[in-house]
mmCIF file of C-alpha atoms and ligand atoms in Angstrom:
data_model
loop_
_atom_site.group_PDB
_atom_site.id
_atom_site.type_symbol
_atom_site.label_atom_id
_atom_site.label_comp_id
_atom_site.label_asym_id
_atom_site.label_seq_id
_atom_site.Cartn_x
_atom_site.Cartn_y
_atom_site.Cartn_z
ATOM 1 C CA UNK A 664 -72.739 -66.803 7.286
ATOM 2 C CA UNK A 665 -75.765 -65.200 5.759
ATOM 3 C CA UNK A 666 -77.523 -62.926 8.235
ATOM 4 C CA UNK A 667 -80.049 -61.633 5.719
ATOM 5 C CA UNK A 668 -81.531 -65.064 5.030
ATOM 6 C CA UNK A 669 -81.637 -66.145 8.666
ATOM 7 C CA UNK A 670 -83.120 -62.791 9.747
ATOM 8 C CA UNK A 671 -85.886 -63.243 7.185
ATOM 9 C CA UNK A 672 -86.638 -66.710 8.552
ATOM 10 C CA UNK A 673 -86.744 -65.298 12.093
ATOM 11 C CA UNK A 674 -89.162 -62.551 11.000
ATOM 12 C CA UNK A 675 -91.462 -65.098 9.341
ATOM 13 C CA UNK A 676 -91.494 -67.091 12.595
ATOM 14 C CA UNK A 677 -92.247 -63.958 14.619
ATOM 15 C CA UNK A 678 -95.089 -63.031 12.271
ATOM 16 C CA UNK A 679 -96.689 -66.453 12.735
ATOM 17 C CA UNK A 680 -96.519 -66.038 16.504
ATOM 18 C CA UNK A 681 -97.822 -62.460 16.616
ATOM 19 C CA UNK A 682 -100.870 -63.611 14.633
ATOM 20 C CA UNK A 683 -101.765 -65.956 17.524
ATOM 21 C CA UNK A 684 -101.913 -63.169 20.124
ATOM 22 C CA UNK A 685 -105.177 -61.455 21.113
ATOM 23 C CA UNK A 686 -103.697 -58.102 20.045
ATOM 24 C CA UNK A 687 -100.590 -57.244 18.039
ATOM 25 C CA UNK A 688 -97.467 -56.466 20.075
ATOM 26 C CA UNK A 689 -96.606 -52.774 20.343
ATOM 27 C CA UNK A 690 -93.061 -51.393 20.221
ATOM 28 C CA UNK A 691 -92.390 -47.768 21.194
ATOM 29 C CA UNK A 692 -89.222 -46.347 19.653
ATOM 30 C CA UNK A 693 -88.054 -43.064 21.137
ATOM 31 C CA UNK A 694 -85.628 -40.888 19.241
ATOM 32 C CA UNK A 695 -84.151 -37.679 20.615
ATOM 33 C CA UNK A 696 -82.629 -35.188 18.186
ATOM 34 C CA UNK A 697 -81.707 -35.607 14.547
ATOM 35 C CA UNK A 698 -78.734 -38.020 14.472
ATOM 36 C CA UNK A 699 -78.820 -39.195 10.809
ATOM 37 C CA UNK A 700 -77.631 -42.748 11.597
ATOM 38 C CA UNK A 701 -80.306 -43.052 14.308
ATOM 39 C CA UNK A 702 -82.958 -41.944 11.833
ATOM 40 C CA UNK A 703 -81.955 -44.774 9.476
ATOM 41 C CA UNK A 704 -82.037 -47.297 12.342
ATOM 42 C CA UNK A 705 -85.446 -46.078 13.516
ATOM 43 C CA UNK A 706 -86.871 -46.360 9.988
ATOM 44 C CA UNK A 707 -85.492 -49.881 9.630
ATOM 45 C CA UNK A 708 -87.133 -50.872 12.906
ATOM 46 C CA UNK A 709 -90.478 -49.516 11.734
ATOM 47 C CA UNK A 710 -90.206 -51.579 8.540
ATOM 48 C CA UNK A 711 -89.239 -54.717 10.467
ATOM 49 C CA UNK A 712 -92.246 -54.222 12.757
ATOM 50 C CA UNK A 713 -94.585 -54.010 9.766
ATOM 51 C CA UNK A 714 -93.179 -57.264 8.399
ATOM 52 C CA UNK A 715 -93.633 -59.015 11.749
ATOM 53 C CA UNK A 716 -97.162 -57.917 12.621
ATOM 54 C CA UNK A 717 -95.893 -55.598 15.356
ATOM 55 C CA UNK A 718 -97.294 -52.085 15.723
ATOM 56 C CA UNK A 719 -94.507 -49.516 16.035
ATOM 57 C CA UNK A 720 -95.067 -46.220 17.804
ATOM 58 C CA UNK A 721 -92.478 -43.591 16.940
ATOM 59 C CA UNK A 722 -91.830 -40.860 19.496
ATOM 60 C CA UNK A 723 -89.540 -38.073 18.424
ATOM 61 C CA UNK A 724 -88.321 -35.457 20.895
ATOM 62 C CA UNK A 725 -86.354 -32.349 20.035
ATOM 63 C CA UNK A 726 -82.729 -32.426 21.048
ATOM 64 C CA UNK A 727 -83.377 -29.761 23.709
ATOM 65 C CA UNK A 728 -86.496 -31.477 25.144
ATOM 66 C CA UNK A 729 -84.462 -32.414 28.218
ATOM 67 C CA UNK A 730 -84.016 -35.401 30.474
ATOM 68 C CA UNK A 731 -87.159 -34.710 32.556
ATOM 69 C CA UNK A 732 -89.407 -34.737 29.479
ATOM 70 C CA UNK A 733 -87.838 -37.968 28.229
ATOM 71 C CA UNK A 734 -88.291 -39.619 31.637
ATOM 72 C CA UNK A 735 -91.898 -38.476 31.703
ATOM 73 C CA UNK A 736 -92.507 -40.073 28.282
ATOM 74 C CA UNK A 737 -90.909 -43.358 29.400
ATOM 75 C CA UNK A 738 -93.040 -43.454 32.565
ATOM 76 C CA UNK A 739 -96.143 -42.860 30.461
ATOM 77 C CA UNK A 740 -95.204 -45.668 28.056
ATOM 78 C CA UNK A 741 -94.402 -47.998 30.992
ATOM 79 C CA UNK A 742 -98.076 -47.755 31.933
ATOM 80 C CA UNK A 743 -99.532 -48.040 28.430
ATOM 81 C CA UNK A 744 -101.146 -51.477 27.961
ATOM 82 C CA UNK A 745 -100.772 -51.636 24.168
ATOM 83 C CA UNK A 746 -97.002 -50.964 24.400
ATOM 84 C CA UNK A 747 -95.075 -54.148 25.185
ATOM 85 C CA UNK A 748 -91.563 -52.990 24.349
ATOM 86 C CA UNK A 749 -89.814 -49.630 24.805
ATOM 87 C CA UNK A 750 -86.589 -48.714 23.092
ATOM 88 C CA UNK A 751 -84.628 -45.478 23.373
ATOM 89 C CA UNK A 752 -82.416 -45.021 20.344
ATOM 90 C CA UNK A 753 -78.808 -44.508 21.459
ATOM 91 C CA UNK A 754 -76.615 -42.517 21.476
ATOM 92 C CA UNK A 755 -78.579 -39.728 23.137
ATOM 93 C CA UNK A 756 -77.506 -36.140 22.507
ATOM 94 C CA UNK A 757 -75.137 -34.417 24.950
ATOM 95 C CA UNK A 758 -76.762 -33.516 28.262
ATOM 96 C CA UNK A 759 -78.780 -36.735 28.598
ATOM 97 C CA UNK A 760 -77.737 -39.392 31.101
ATOM 98 C CA UNK A 761 -78.381 -42.584 29.192
ATOM 99 C CA UNK A 762 -77.992 -44.757 32.299
ATOM 100 C CA UNK A 763 -80.847 -43.044 34.163
ATOM 101 C CA UNK A 764 -82.959 -43.233 31.011
ATOM 102 C CA UNK A 765 -82.360 -46.957 30.512
ATOM 103 C CA UNK A 766 -83.069 -47.730 34.190
ATOM 104 C CA UNK A 767 -86.406 -45.881 33.898
ATOM 105 C CA UNK A 768 -87.721 -48.389 31.361
ATOM 106 C CA UNK A 769 -89.863 -51.073 32.962
ATOM 107 C CA UNK A 770 -87.828 -54.343 32.944
ATOM 108 C CA UNK A 771 -90.915 -56.048 31.500
ATOM 109 C CA UNK A 772 -90.661 -53.795 28.430
ATOM 110 C CA UNK A 773 -86.845 -53.739 28.235
ATOM 111 C CA UNK A 774 -86.574 -55.246 24.737
ATOM 112 C CA UNK A 775 -83.055 -53.867 24.224
ATOM 113 C CA UNK A 776 -82.048 -55.801 27.369
ATOM 114 C CA UNK A 777 -79.961 -52.943 28.776
ATOM 115 C CA UNK A 778 -81.741 -52.538 32.148
ATOM 116 C CA UNK A 779 -79.607 -53.469 35.187
ATOM 117 C CA UNK A 780 -82.101 -56.169 36.219
ATOM 118 C CA UNK A 781 -82.013 -57.776 32.764
ATOM 119 C CA UNK A 782 -78.214 -57.543 32.654
ATOM 120 C CA UNK A 783 -77.927 -59.049 36.150
ATOM 121 C CA UNK A 784 -80.146 -61.980 35.207
ATOM 122 C CA UNK A 785 -78.122 -62.541 32.053
ATOM 123 C CA UNK A 786 -74.873 -62.635 34.055
ATOM 124 C CA UNK A 787 -76.399 -64.990 36.627
ATOM 125 C CA UNK A 788 -77.771 -67.146 33.809
ATOM 126 C CA UNK A 789 -81.076 -67.130 35.648
ATOM 127 C CA UNK A 790 -83.442 -66.934 32.723
ATOM 128 C CA UNK A 791 -83.365 -63.283 31.654
ATOM 129 C CA UNK A 792 -86.586 -62.111 30.056
ATOM 130 C CA UNK A 793 -84.618 -60.702 27.146
ATOM 131 C CA UNK A 794 -81.151 -61.176 25.693
ATOM 132 C CA UNK A 795 -79.323 -58.197 24.166
ATOM 133 C CA UNK A 796 -80.053 -58.135 20.455
ATOM 134 C CA UNK A 797 -76.562 -58.068 18.925
ATOM 135 C CA UNK A 798 -74.963 -60.915 20.902
ATOM 136 C CA UNK A 799 -78.226 -62.877 20.653
ATOM 137 C CA UNK A 800 -78.069 -62.394 16.880
ATOM 138 C CA UNK A 801 -74.484 -63.687 16.801
ATOM 139 C CA UNK A 802 -75.435 -66.770 18.822
ATOM 140 C CA UNK A 803 -78.424 -67.416 16.531
ATOM 141 C CA UNK A 804 -76.112 -67.310 13.506
ATOM 142 C CA UNK A 805 -73.565 -69.651 15.132
ATOM 143 C CA UNK A 806 -76.413 -72.037 16.037
ATOM 144 C CA UNK A 807 -77.809 -71.906 12.508
ATOM 145 C CA UNK A 808 -74.447 -73.000 11.103
ATOM 146 C CA UNK A 809 -74.186 -75.670 13.827
ATOM 147 C CA UNK A 810 -70.980 -74.267 15.265
ATOM 148 C CA UNK A 811 -70.465 -76.111 18.512
ATOM 149 C CA UNK A 812 -69.088 -73.725 21.121
ATOM 150 C CA UNK A 813 -68.374 -76.211 23.904
ATOM 151 C CA UNK A 814 -64.702 -76.059 24.858
ATOM 152 C CA UNK A 815 -63.908 -73.725 21.962
ATOM 153 C CA UNK A 816 -61.680 -70.733 22.545
ATOM 154 C CA UNK A 817 -63.784 -67.687 21.701
ATOM 155 C CA UNK A 818 -61.965 -64.361 21.540
ATOM 156 C CA UNK A 819 -64.178 -61.286 21.709
ATOM 157 C CA UNK A 820 -62.568 -57.986 20.718
ATOM 158 C CA UNK A 821 -64.412 -55.102 22.393
ATOM 159 C CA UNK A 822 -65.889 -54.892 25.893
ATOM 160 C CA UNK A 823 -68.876 -52.566 25.608
ATOM 161 C CA UNK A 824 -71.995 -53.110 27.700
ATOM 162 C CA UNK A 825 -74.120 -53.648 24.614
ATOM 163 C CA UNK A 826 -71.916 -56.045 22.661
ATOM 164 C CA UNK A 827 -68.562 -57.261 24.024
ATOM 165 C CA UNK A 828 -69.415 -57.972 27.666
ATOM 166 C CA UNK A 829 -72.783 -59.714 27.128
ATOM 167 C CA UNK A 830 -71.260 -61.563 24.138
ATOM 168 C CA UNK A 831 -68.538 -62.977 26.397
ATOM 169 C CA UNK A 832 -71.122 -63.966 29.002
ATOM 170 C CA UNK A 833 -73.387 -65.698 26.507
ATOM 171 C CA UNK A 834 -70.456 -67.643 25.076
ATOM 172 C CA UNK A 835 -69.426 -68.700 28.600
ATOM 173 C CA UNK A 836 -72.951 -69.974 29.191
ATOM 174 C CA UNK A 837 -72.487 -72.136 26.117
ATOM 175 C CA UNK A 838 -69.374 -73.646 27.656
ATOM 176 C CA UNK A 839 -66.833 -71.818 25.533
ATOM 177 C CA UNK A 840 -63.510 -70.653 26.944
ATOM 178 C CA UNK A 841 -63.647 -66.896 26.566
ATOM 179 C CA UNK A 842 -61.047 -64.177 26.226
ATOM 180 C CA UNK A 843 -62.162 -60.549 26.003
ATOM 181 C CA UNK A 844 -59.741 -58.085 24.421
ATOM 182 C CA UNK A 845 -60.122 -54.308 24.350
ATOM 183 C CA UNK A 846 -58.377 -51.042 23.626
ATOM 184 C CA UNK A 847 -55.722 -51.585 26.314
ATOM 185 C CA UNK A 848 -54.911 -55.165 25.293
ATOM 186 C CA UNK A 849 -51.209 -55.530 24.562
ATOM 187 C CA UNK A 850 -50.404 -57.530 21.425
ATOM 188 C CA UNK A 851 -53.953 -58.147 20.158
ATOM 189 C CA UNK A 852 -52.815 -60.555 17.372
ATOM 190 C CA UNK A 853 -51.314 -62.946 19.927
ATOM 191 C CA UNK A 854 -54.846 -63.418 21.314
ATOM 192 C CA UNK A 855 -56.830 -63.416 18.078
ATOM 193 C CA UNK A 856 -54.536 -66.079 16.595
ATOM 194 C CA UNK A 857 -55.622 -68.457 19.363
ATOM 195 C CA UNK A 858 -59.301 -68.060 18.543
ATOM 196 C CA UNK A 859 -61.452 -70.911 17.280
ATOM 197 C CA UNK A 860 -64.212 -68.314 17.126
ATOM 198 C CA UNK A 861 -63.187 -64.671 16.728
ATOM 199 C CA UNK A 862 -65.784 -61.943 17.268
ATOM 200 C CA UNK A 863 -64.795 -58.359 16.572
ATOM 201 C CA UNK A 864 -66.950 -55.536 17.972
ATOM 202 C CA UNK A 865 -64.749 -52.462 17.876
ATOM 203 C CA UNK A 866 -65.634 -50.050 15.089
ATOM 204 C CA UNK A 867 -62.278 -49.853 13.282
ATOM 205 C CA UNK A 868 -62.077 -50.907 9.669
ATOM 206 C CA UNK A 869 -59.124 -53.124 8.793
ATOM 207 C CA UNK A 870 -58.484 -54.013 12.459
ATOM 208 C CA UNK A 871 -58.592 -57.775 11.863
ATOM 209 C CA UNK A 872 -56.245 -58.894 9.096
ATOM 210 C CA UNK A 873 -55.659 -62.398 7.732
ATOM 211 C CA UNK A 874 -52.403 -62.873 9.669
ATOM 212 C CA UNK A 875 -54.392 -62.407 12.921
ATOM 213 C CA UNK A 876 -56.697 -65.344 12.200
ATOM 214 C CA UNK A 877 -56.026 -69.035 12.826
ATOM 215 C CA UNK A 878 -56.707 -71.115 9.689
ATOM 216 C CA UNK A 879 -60.187 -72.629 9.902
ATOM 217 C CA UNK A 880 -61.431 -70.179 12.540
ATOM 218 C CA UNK A 881 -64.995 -68.840 12.578
ATOM 219 C CA UNK A 882 -64.963 -65.055 12.231
ATOM 220 C CA UNK A 883 -67.894 -62.846 13.207
ATOM 221 C CA UNK A 884 -67.694 -59.167 12.339
ATOM 222 C CA UNK A 885 -69.952 -56.963 14.464
ATOM 223 C CA UNK A 886 -68.254 -53.692 13.522
ATOM 224 C CA UNK A 887 -70.002 -51.083 11.402
ATOM 225 C CA UNK A 888 -67.789 -48.432 9.837
ATOM 226 C CA UNK A 889 -68.795 -45.846 7.286
ATOM 227 C CA UNK A 890 -66.091 -45.084 4.777
ATOM 228 C CA UNK A 891 -67.234 -42.491 2.251
ATOM 229 C CA UNK A 892 -70.580 -43.928 1.194
ATOM 230 C CA UNK A 893 -69.716 -47.547 1.949
ATOM 231 C CA UNK A 894 -70.280 -49.631 5.037
ATOM 232 C CA UNK A 895 -67.683 -52.141 6.178
ATOM 233 C CA UNK A 896 -66.838 -54.071 9.311
ATOM 234 C CA UNK A 897 -63.675 -54.448 11.401
ATOM 235 C CA UNK A 898 -62.448 -57.437 9.397
ATOM 236 C CA UNK A 899 -60.518 -57.340 6.129
ATOM 237 C CA UNK A 900 -63.177 -59.579 4.549
ATOM 238 C CA UNK A 901 -61.494 -60.365 1.209
ATOM 239 C CA UNK A 902 -58.297 -61.643 2.833
ATOM 240 C CA UNK A 903 -59.751 -63.213 5.983
ATOM 241 C CA UNK A 904 -62.338 -65.115 3.926
ATOM 242 C CA UNK A 905 -59.456 -67.133 2.479
ATOM 243 C CA UNK A 906 -58.345 -68.273 5.944
ATOM 244 C CA UNK A 907 -61.602 -68.646 7.879
ATOM 245 C CA UNK A 908 -63.999 -71.600 7.752
ATOM 246 C CA UNK A 909 -66.990 -69.298 8.284
ATOM 247 C CA UNK A 910 -67.209 -65.509 8.159
ATOM 248 C CA UNK A 911 -69.976 -62.906 8.354
ATOM 249 C CA UNK A 912 -70.109 -60.134 5.754
ATOM 250 C CA UNK A 913 -70.795 -56.466 6.523
ATOM 251 C CA UNK A 914 -73.438 -55.561 5.542
ATOM 252 C CA UNK A 915 -75.607 -58.685 5.582
ATOM 253 C CA UNK A 916 -74.220 -60.512 8.606
ATOM 254 C CA UNK A 917 -74.793 -59.468 12.214
ATOM 255 C CA UNK A 918 -76.726 -56.260 11.425
ATOM 256 C CA UNK A 919 -79.929 -57.909 10.128
ATOM 257 C CA UNK A 920 -79.734 -60.456 12.945
ATOM 258 C CA UNK A 921 -79.624 -57.686 15.558
ATOM 259 C CA UNK A 922 -82.800 -56.230 14.089
ATOM 260 C CA UNK A 923 -84.469 -59.641 13.955
ATOM 261 C CA UNK A 924 -83.677 -60.254 17.629
ATOM 262 C CA UNK A 925 -85.426 -57.006 18.533
ATOM 263 C CA UNK A 926 -88.543 -58.387 16.882
ATOM 264 C CA UNK A 927 -88.133 -61.647 18.835
ATOM 265 C CA UNK A 928 -87.783 -59.735 22.111
ATOM 266 C CA UNK A 929 -90.868 -57.626 21.374
ATOM 267 C CA UNK A 930 -92.852 -60.777 20.630
ATOM 268 C CA UNK A 931 -91.615 -62.311 23.922
ATOM 269 C CA UNK A 932 -92.617 -59.174 25.843
ATOM 270 C CA UNK A 933 -96.136 -59.339 24.405
ATOM 271 C CA UNK A 934 -96.438 -63.099 24.980
ATOM 272 C CA UNK A 935 -95.448 -62.639 28.632
ATOM 273 C CA UNK A 936 -97.895 -59.762 28.986
ATOM 274 C CA UNK A 937 -100.815 -61.808 27.686
ATOM 275 C CA UNK A 938 -99.736 -64.858 29.737
ATOM 276 C CA UNK A 939 -99.832 -62.723 32.892
ATOM 277 C CA UNK A 940 -103.461 -61.988 32.011
ATOM 278 C CA UNK A 941 -102.651 -58.387 31.042
HETATM 279 P P1 NAD B 1602 -67.890 -49.118 21.790
HETATM 280 O O1 NAD B 1602 -67.209 -47.938 21.201
HETATM 281 O O2 NAD B 1602 -68.787 -48.928 22.970
HETATM 282 O O3 NAD B 1602 -66.800 -50.194 22.185
HETATM 283 C C1 NAD B 1602 -65.689 -50.470 21.378
HETATM 284 C C2 NAD B 1602 -64.767 -51.402 22.104
HETATM 285 O O4 NAD B 1602 -63.634 -51.635 21.284
HETATM 286 C C3 NAD B 1602 -64.250 -50.868 23.426
HETATM 287 O O5 NAD B 1602 -64.429 -51.856 24.414
HETATM 288 C C4 NAD B 1602 -62.750 -50.623 23.190
HETATM 289 O O6 NAD B 1602 -61.960 -50.915 24.324
HETATM 290 C C5 NAD B 1602 -62.457 -51.593 22.073
HETATM 291 N N1 NAD B 1602 -61.345 -51.155 21.242
HETATM 292 C C6 NAD B 1602 -61.122 -49.931 20.715
HETATM 293 N N2 NAD B 1602 -60.000 -49.933 19.974
HETATM 294 C C7 NAD B 1602 -59.490 -51.185 20.037
HETATM 295 C C8 NAD B 1602 -58.358 -51.796 19.479
HETATM 296 N N3 NAD B 1602 -57.509 -51.132 18.712
HETATM 297 N N4 NAD B 1602 -58.137 -53.096 19.771
HETATM 298 C C9 NAD B 1602 -58.996 -53.792 20.547
HETATM 299 N N5 NAD B 1602 -60.103 -53.254 21.089
HETATM 300 C C10 NAD B 1602 -60.346 -51.967 20.835
HETATM 301 O O7 NAD B 1602 -68.656 -49.801 20.601
HETATM 302 P P2 NAD B 1602 -69.896 -50.839 20.546
HETATM 303 O O8 NAD B 1602 -71.136 -50.122 20.827
HETATM 304 O O9 NAD B 1602 -69.567 -52.085 21.315
HETATM 305 O O10 NAD B 1602 -69.853 -51.181 18.997
HETATM 306 C C11 NAD B 1602 -68.699 -51.750 18.404
HETATM 307 C C12 NAD B 1602 -68.877 -51.783 16.912
HETATM 308 O O11 NAD B 1602 -69.973 -52.617 16.603
HETATM 309 C C13 NAD B 1602 -69.212 -50.441 16.270
HETATM 310 O O12 NAD B 1602 -68.651 -50.403 14.984
HETATM 311 C C14 NAD B 1602 -70.713 -50.447 16.192
HETATM 312 O O13 NAD B 1602 -71.192 -49.598 15.147
HETATM 313 C C15 NAD B 1602 -70.956 -51.881 15.870
HETATM 314 N N6 NAD B 1602 -72.254 -52.402 16.279
HETATM 315 C C16 NAD B 1602 -72.875 -53.170 15.359
HETATM 316 C C17 NAD B 1602 -74.082 -53.731 15.647
HETATM 317 C C18 NAD B 1602 -74.737 -54.609 14.626
HETATM 318 O O14 NAD B 1602 -75.920 -54.869 14.719
HETATM 319 N N7 NAD B 1602 -73.983 -55.114 13.645
HETATM 320 C C19 NAD B 1602 -74.691 -53.482 16.879
HETATM 321 C C20 NAD B 1602 -74.013 -52.715 17.816
HETATM 322 C C21 NAD B 1602 -72.783 -52.184 17.491
#
């Protein structure tokens, strides 16, 4: 499943929609400290914004700026009319409480969809304003390849708040039967082998081998692992490709879709803002 191509199509759609708005959407991206991976992600987001007709505002705080300063910046951005989405690049350096930071973002600008109100609405299936970007990207890919989830056994490996748990919820809402595995799961292969759709979001290269996959299964690899200078997922792609009916590569699968969904959420935030009459 080709995430690059679909992400490009999503960006083109977003660009068409942003052009119809009275003003371009604004996305504030806050980075604290000098985490090299975060710097790459922030740069990618800026480039995506340019392609989509979204104005990105980069805010960079020193690692020792402190929680109070970061909260002050978020409160300021919450009140800024030309900012429609606010994103704090995670992980934050030691000493910052990411939960308090996330809860400080106005739910109307919560384009990462991590705020408790957004999460609650997602779990209740009561029309959340935003869906978390990575699981939303996975669902968009599955939809694109017309993979019907109704009644399918979907096994999600990983139970984080940003990927595994919302992924499981979104699959449930599409009438799949869902199993969520994690670090304390005993005999992981016995679960993965039952999967019609297997989604791995762990961060361990080589975790999912061909013998753990049912022939014909759909395999989605969310994992990102850096080995020397190369990036790979959790799935042994070369071997699992021979068994699976569909599989996502790393890079070029879920990653670009995650980024595209951030653009979609920022567009939605701006559309809602202008619909409210500012
Ligand atoms: P996390 O560290 O918060 O969670 C990892 C999960 O894996 C935990 O729930 C843990 O219980 C589980 N786990 C650990 N070892 C396991 C094992 N041996 N068997 C089964 N489960 C195990 O990570 P995260 O933030 O959810 O991210 C997971 C991976 O996905 C990482 O590699 C991350 O870089 C990647 N990621 C990719 C994207 C993307 O856009 N492609 C987005 C977010 C995260």
